[in-house]
mmCIF file of C-alpha atoms in Angstrom:
data_model
loop_
_atom_site.group_PDB
_atom_site.id
_atom_site.type_symbol
_atom_site.label_atom_id
_atom_site.label_comp_id
_atom_site.label_asym_id
_atom_site.label_seq_id
_atom_site.Cartn_x
_atom_site.Cartn_y
_atom_site.Cartn_z
ATOM 1 C CA MET W 881 -32.103 86.625 58.426
ATOM 2 C CA SER W 882 -31.509 88.256 54.894
ATOM 3 C CA LYS W 883 -33.101 85.557 52.301
ATOM 4 C CA ARG W 884 -35.932 86.271 51.265
ATOM 5 C CA GLY W 885 -38.898 84.208 52.601
ATOM 6 C CA TYR W 886 -37.741 84.481 56.331
ATOM 7 C CA HIS W 887 -37.199 88.346 55.565
ATOM 8 C CA HIS W 888 -41.188 88.411 55.029
ATOM 9 C CA GLY W 889 -41.881 86.019 58.185
ATOM 10 C CA ASN W 890 -43.968 83.909 54.970
ATOM 11 C CA LEU W 891 -41.516 81.048 53.455
ATOM 12 C CA ARG W 892 -44.880 79.016 52.160
ATOM 13 C CA GLN W 893 -45.882 82.283 50.249
ATOM 14 C CA ALA W 894 -42.420 83.212 48.964
ATOM 15 C CA LEU W 895 -42.212 80.313 47.546
ATOM 16 C CA VAL W 896 -46.039 80.233 45.890
ATOM 17 C CA ASP W 897 -44.847 84.009 44.879
ATOM 18 C CA ALA W 898 -41.943 82.427 43.102
ATOM 19 C CA THR W 899 -43.679 79.555 41.860
ATOM 20 C CA LEU W 900 -46.325 82.686 39.791
ATOM 21 C CA GLU W 901 -43.145 83.706 38.150
ATOM 22 C CA LEU W 902 -41.522 80.136 36.977
ATOM 23 C CA ILE W 903 -44.974 79.110 35.595
ATOM 24 C CA ALA W 904 -45.364 83.044 33.533
ATOM 25 C CA GLU W 905 -41.389 82.233 31.938
ATOM 26 C CA LYS W 906 -41.224 78.332 31.910
ATOM 27 C CA GLY W 907 -44.635 76.542 32.124
ATOM 28 C CA PRO W 908 -45.984 74.492 35.112
ATOM 29 C CA ALA W 909 -43.056 71.876 34.279
ATOM 30 C CA GLY W 910 -40.665 74.557 33.131
ATOM 31 C CA PHE W 911 -38.924 74.416 36.588
ATOM 32 C CA THR W 912 -37.625 72.728 39.583
ATOM 33 C CA MET W 913 -38.481 73.083 43.347
ATOM 34 C CA SER W 914 -34.446 74.505 43.807
ATOM 35 C CA GLU W 915 -34.944 76.371 41.122
ATOM 36 C CA ALA W 916 -38.521 77.673 43.188
ATOM 37 C CA ALA W 917 -35.989 78.011 46.349
ATOM 38 C CA LYS W 918 -33.436 79.902 44.512
ATOM 39 C CA LEU W 919 -35.970 82.456 43.268
ATOM 40 C CA ALA W 920 -37.584 83.026 46.628
ATOM 41 C CA GLU W 921 -33.877 83.393 48.307
ATOM 42 C CA VAL W 922 -34.356 80.103 50.562
ATOM 43 C CA SER W 923 -32.382 76.468 50.927
ATOM 44 C CA ALA W 924 -32.638 73.942 48.202
ATOM 45 C CA ALA W 925 -34.083 72.058 51.375
ATOM 46 C CA ALA W 926 -36.337 74.529 52.491
ATOM 47 C CA PRO W 927 -39.661 74.136 50.366
ATOM 48 C CA TYR W 928 -39.883 71.010 51.317
ATOM 49 C CA ARG W 929 -40.787 72.004 55.032
ATOM 50 C CA HIS W 930 -44.418 73.635 53.716
ATOM 51 C CA PHE W 931 -44.679 70.722 50.308
ATOM 52 C CA THR W 932 -43.704 68.000 49.232
ATOM 53 C CA GLY W 933 -42.621 68.302 45.587
ATOM 54 C CA ARG W 934 -43.305 70.678 42.544
ATOM 55 C CA GLU W 935 -46.334 69.264 42.289
ATOM 56 C CA ASP W 936 -48.255 70.272 45.536
ATOM 57 C CA LEU W 937 -46.191 73.523 45.384
ATOM 58 C CA ILE W 938 -48.258 73.765 42.374
ATOM 59 C CA ALA W 939 -52.202 73.175 44.025
ATOM 60 C CA GLU W 940 -51.328 75.819 46.582
ATOM 61 C CA VAL W 941 -50.220 78.135 42.903
ATOM 62 C CA ALA W 942 -53.413 76.893 41.734
ATOM 63 C CA LEU W 943 -56.436 77.174 44.966
ATOM 64 C CA GLN W 944 -54.896 80.700 45.327
ATOM 65 C CA GLY W 945 -55.323 81.172 41.879
ATOM 66 C CA TYR W 946 -59.066 79.272 42.358
ATOM 67 C CA ASP W 947 -60.213 81.936 45.568
ATOM 68 C CA LEU W 948 -58.514 84.895 43.415
ATOM 69 C CA PHE W 949 -61.345 83.647 40.309
ATOM 70 C CA ALA W 950 -64.021 83.378 42.693
ATOM 71 C CA ASP W 951 -64.108 86.601 44.778
ATOM 72 C CA LEU W 952 -62.978 88.677 41.486
ATOM 73 C CA LEU W 953 -66.614 86.357 38.992
ATOM 74 C CA ASP W 954 -68.431 86.805 42.415
ATOM 75 C CA TYR W 955 -67.746 90.683 41.982
ATOM 76 C CA ALA W 956 -68.305 91.079 38.224
ATOM 77 C CA TRP W 957 -71.688 89.717 38.703
ATOM 78 C CA ASN W 958 -73.181 91.668 42.015
ATOM 79 C CA ASP W 959 -76.563 90.042 41.777
ATOM 80 C CA GLY W 960 -77.376 91.124 38.447
ATOM 81 C CA GLN W 961 -77.380 94.087 38.671
ATOM 82 C CA PRO W 962 -77.755 96.417 36.772
ATOM 83 C CA SER W 963 -79.530 93.614 34.432
ATOM 84 C CA VAL W 964 -79.132 90.445 34.315
ATOM 85 C CA LEU W 965 -77.610 90.743 30.803
ATOM 86 C CA ARG W 966 -74.623 92.764 31.810
ATOM 87 C CA ALA W 967 -74.130 91.100 34.969
ATOM 88 C CA PHE W 968 -73.524 88.370 32.313
ATOM 89 C CA GLU W 969 -70.914 90.568 30.175
ATOM 90 C CA ALA W 970 -69.269 91.854 33.156
ATOM 91 C CA VAL W 971 -68.782 88.343 33.838
ATOM 92 C CA GLY W 972 -67.536 87.010 30.599
ATOM 93 C CA ARG W 973 -64.625 90.339 30.596
ATOM 94 C CA ALA W 974 -63.668 89.021 34.164
ATOM 95 C CA TYR W 975 -62.631 85.698 32.780
ATOM 96 C CA LEU W 976 -60.221 87.305 30.389
ATOM 97 C CA ALA W 977 -58.969 90.029 32.409
ATOM 98 C CA PHE W 978 -58.527 87.701 35.085
ATOM 99 C CA ALA W 979 -56.006 85.497 32.774
ATOM 100 C CA ARG W 980 -54.278 89.262 32.049
ATOM 101 C CA LYS W 981 -53.521 90.257 35.704
ATOM 102 C CA HIS W 982 -52.722 86.973 36.391
ATOM 103 C CA PRO W 983 -50.953 84.684 33.976
ATOM 104 C CA GLY W 984 -49.172 82.270 36.726
ATOM 105 C CA HIS W 985 -52.398 81.457 38.785
ATOM 106 C CA TYR W 986 -54.565 80.671 35.650
ATOM 107 C CA ILE W 987 -51.166 78.656 34.494
ATOM 108 C CA ALA W 988 -51.304 76.654 37.014
ATOM 109 C CA MET W 989 -55.121 76.107 37.216
ATOM 110 C CA PHE W 990 -56.111 75.338 33.910
ATOM 111 C CA GLU W 991 -52.828 74.306 32.043
ATOM 112 C CA SER W 992 -50.394 71.615 34.808
ATOM 113 C CA GLY W 993 -52.547 69.673 34.640
ATOM 114 C CA LEU W 994 -53.828 69.272 38.158
ATOM 115 C CA ALA W 995 -56.551 67.217 39.091
ATOM 116 C CA PRO W 996 -59.282 69.670 40.035
ATOM 117 C CA ASN W 997 -60.308 67.030 43.165
ATOM 118 C CA GLN W 998 -56.558 66.826 43.851
ATOM 119 C CA THR W 999 -57.321 68.141 46.999
ATOM 120 C CA ALA W 1000 -60.979 68.753 49.533
ATOM 121 C CA GLU W 1001 -59.727 72.638 50.257
ATOM 122 C CA LEU W 1002 -59.264 72.379 45.666
ATOM 123 C CA ALA W 1003 -62.077 70.872 44.856
ATOM 124 C CA ALA W 1004 -64.046 74.226 47.107
ATOM 125 C CA ALA W 1005 -61.821 76.361 45.435
ATOM 126 C CA VAL W 1006 -63.445 75.086 41.740
ATOM 127 C CA GLU W 1007 -67.078 74.638 43.102
ATOM 128 C CA ARG W 1008 -67.034 77.600 44.046
ATOM 129 C CA VAL W 1009 -66.296 79.444 40.783
ATOM 130 C CA ASN W 1010 -68.650 77.139 39.077
ATOM 131 C CA ARG W 1011 -71.733 78.270 41.222
ATOM 132 C CA VAL W 1012 -70.783 81.290 40.561
ATOM 133 C CA MET W 1013 -70.446 80.872 36.432
ATOM 134 C CA GLN W 1014 -73.778 78.334 36.558
ATOM 135 C CA ARG W 1015 -75.936 81.297 38.780
ATOM 136 C CA ALA W 1016 -74.858 83.330 36.100
ATOM 137 C CA ALA W 1017 -76.510 80.960 33.549
ATOM 138 C CA GLU W 1018 -79.078 80.287 36.020
ATOM 139 C CA ALA W 1019 -80.269 83.887 36.372
ATOM 140 C CA LEU W 1020 -79.770 84.869 32.575
ATOM 141 C CA SER W 1021 -81.648 81.479 31.153
ATOM 142 C CA ALA W 1022 -84.498 81.387 33.806
ATOM 143 C CA ARG W 1023 -86.577 83.979 30.558
ATOM 144 C CA LEU W 1024 -87.063 80.399 28.430
ATOM 145 C CA PRO W 1025 -89.267 78.519 28.570
ATOM 146 C CA PRO W 1026 -88.608 75.423 31.199
ATOM 147 C CA GLU W 1027 -88.721 73.301 28.762
ATOM 148 C CA LYS W 1028 -86.673 75.200 26.044
ATOM 149 C CA ARG W 1029 -83.543 76.528 29.478
ATOM 150 C CA PRO W 1030 -80.344 73.687 29.234
ATOM 151 C CA PRO W 1031 -79.080 72.764 32.442
ATOM 152 C CA ALA W 1032 -76.966 75.680 33.865
ATOM 153 C CA ALA W 1033 -73.214 73.786 34.601
ATOM 154 C CA MET W 1034 -73.797 73.445 30.728
ATOM 155 C CA PHE W 1035 -74.939 76.695 29.905
ATOM 156 C CA SER W 1036 -71.861 78.171 31.863
ATOM 157 C CA ALA W 1037 -69.426 75.671 30.965
ATOM 158 C CA HIS W 1038 -69.853 76.453 27.440
ATOM 159 C CA VAL W 1039 -69.763 80.152 27.609
ATOM 160 C CA ALA W 1040 -66.174 78.649 30.288
ATOM 161 C CA ALA W 1041 -65.132 77.000 26.561
ATOM 162 C CA LEU W 1042 -64.987 79.791 24.914
ATOM 163 C CA SER W 1043 -63.764 82.147 27.260
ATOM 164 C CA HIS W 1044 -59.906 79.682 27.876
ATOM 165 C CA GLY W 1045 -60.013 79.108 24.041
ATOM 166 C CA ILE W 1046 -60.139 83.300 23.438
ATOM 167 C CA VAL W 1047 -57.540 82.994 25.651
ATOM 168 C CA GLU W 1048 -55.625 80.265 24.772
ATOM 169 C CA LEU W 1049 -55.528 81.547 21.181
ATOM 170 C CA TYR W 1050 -55.722 85.780 21.334
ATOM 171 C CA ALA W 1051 -54.871 86.456 24.994
ATOM 172 C CA ARG W 1052 -51.856 85.628 25.601
ATOM 173 C CA GLY W 1053 -48.597 86.677 23.203
ATOM 174 C CA LYS W 1054 -48.574 82.861 21.494
ATOM 175 C CA PRO W 1055 -47.421 82.885 18.037
ATOM 176 C CA GLY W 1056 -50.957 82.515 17.018
ATOM 177 C CA ALA W 1057 -52.319 85.332 19.279
ATOM 178 C CA ARG W 1058 -52.389 86.908 15.776
ATOM 179 C CA SER W 1059 -56.431 87.730 15.382
ATOM 180 C CA PRO W 1060 -57.933 91.756 13.716
ATOM 181 C CA PHE W 1061 -59.476 91.888 16.908
ATOM 182 C CA SER W 1062 -59.124 92.087 20.946
ATOM 183 C CA PRO W 1063 -60.414 89.210 23.274
ATOM 184 C CA ASP W 1064 -63.289 91.335 23.964
ATOM 185 C CA GLU W 1065 -64.285 91.656 20.853
ATOM 186 C CA LEU W 1066 -63.971 87.911 20.327
ATOM 187 C CA LEU W 1067 -65.799 86.845 23.289
ATOM 188 C CA GLU W 1068 -68.562 90.083 23.344
ATOM 189 C CA THR W 1069 -68.805 88.430 19.653
ATOM 190 C CA GLY W 1070 -69.501 84.866 20.085
ATOM 191 C CA VAL W 1071 -71.405 84.871 24.086
ATOM 192 C CA GLY W 1072 -74.195 87.422 21.804
ATOM 193 C CA ILE W 1073 -73.848 84.284 18.835
ATOM 194 C CA TYR W 1074 -74.624 82.122 21.778
ATOM 195 C CA LEU W 1075 -77.421 83.813 23.331
ATOM 196 C CA ARG W 1076 -78.902 84.921 20.066
ATOM 197 C CA GLY W 1077 -79.179 80.851 19.607
ATOM 198 C CA LEU W 1078 -81.139 79.615 23.227
ATOM 199 C CA GLY W 1079 -82.931 83.028 21.574
ATOM 200 C CA LEU W 1080 -82.337 85.049 25.238
ATOM 201 C CA ILE W 1081 -81.486 88.378 23.138
ATOM 202 C CA ASP W 1082 -82.374 89.443 19.709
ATOM 203 C CA GLY W 1083 -81.146 90.522 16.617
ATOM 204 C CA ASP W 1084 -80.937 93.886 17.479
ATOM 205 C CA CYS W 1085 -79.317 93.476 20.732
#
């Protein structure tokens, strides 16, 4: 058959790919299942063979996004090599790179209102991302005396919040995305201020 989903041999993935385009263009609430079907070049009823509705389809997009995100962060972390600080900086850059390269996934993951524990698979994928971030935070904060170490989950949540804020304000081409500094510079200096506040780096670093 000539329809794109069947031609590719994977209707489910064809619908995910179509949804990624629609989310990036219109947002997670700006399209219908029939639009996803039309873009995938299948009938309006075809999506319901695999997904119960738009939320279920967005959940699959988010799941695939979290898997990609975890792979990228883990690669950037590289077991803390060549140094824990350099690897931590690489994780921050990877966060921004993912948001730029995979806007549809990023929006589905963080801006669709999707509960991270909506399914067991999604919860596991989210936890995998969190483990990479917390592993990096633990390795870096190990330089501090035990009584001065913030909980790794809090440490990584602070950095994730900073990264997400920079993505939203300065890295997405929105009206508020005007700054004399690049998103990468903003993240690097912001994380630097945070680490100095913890006493993990000195003023010359």
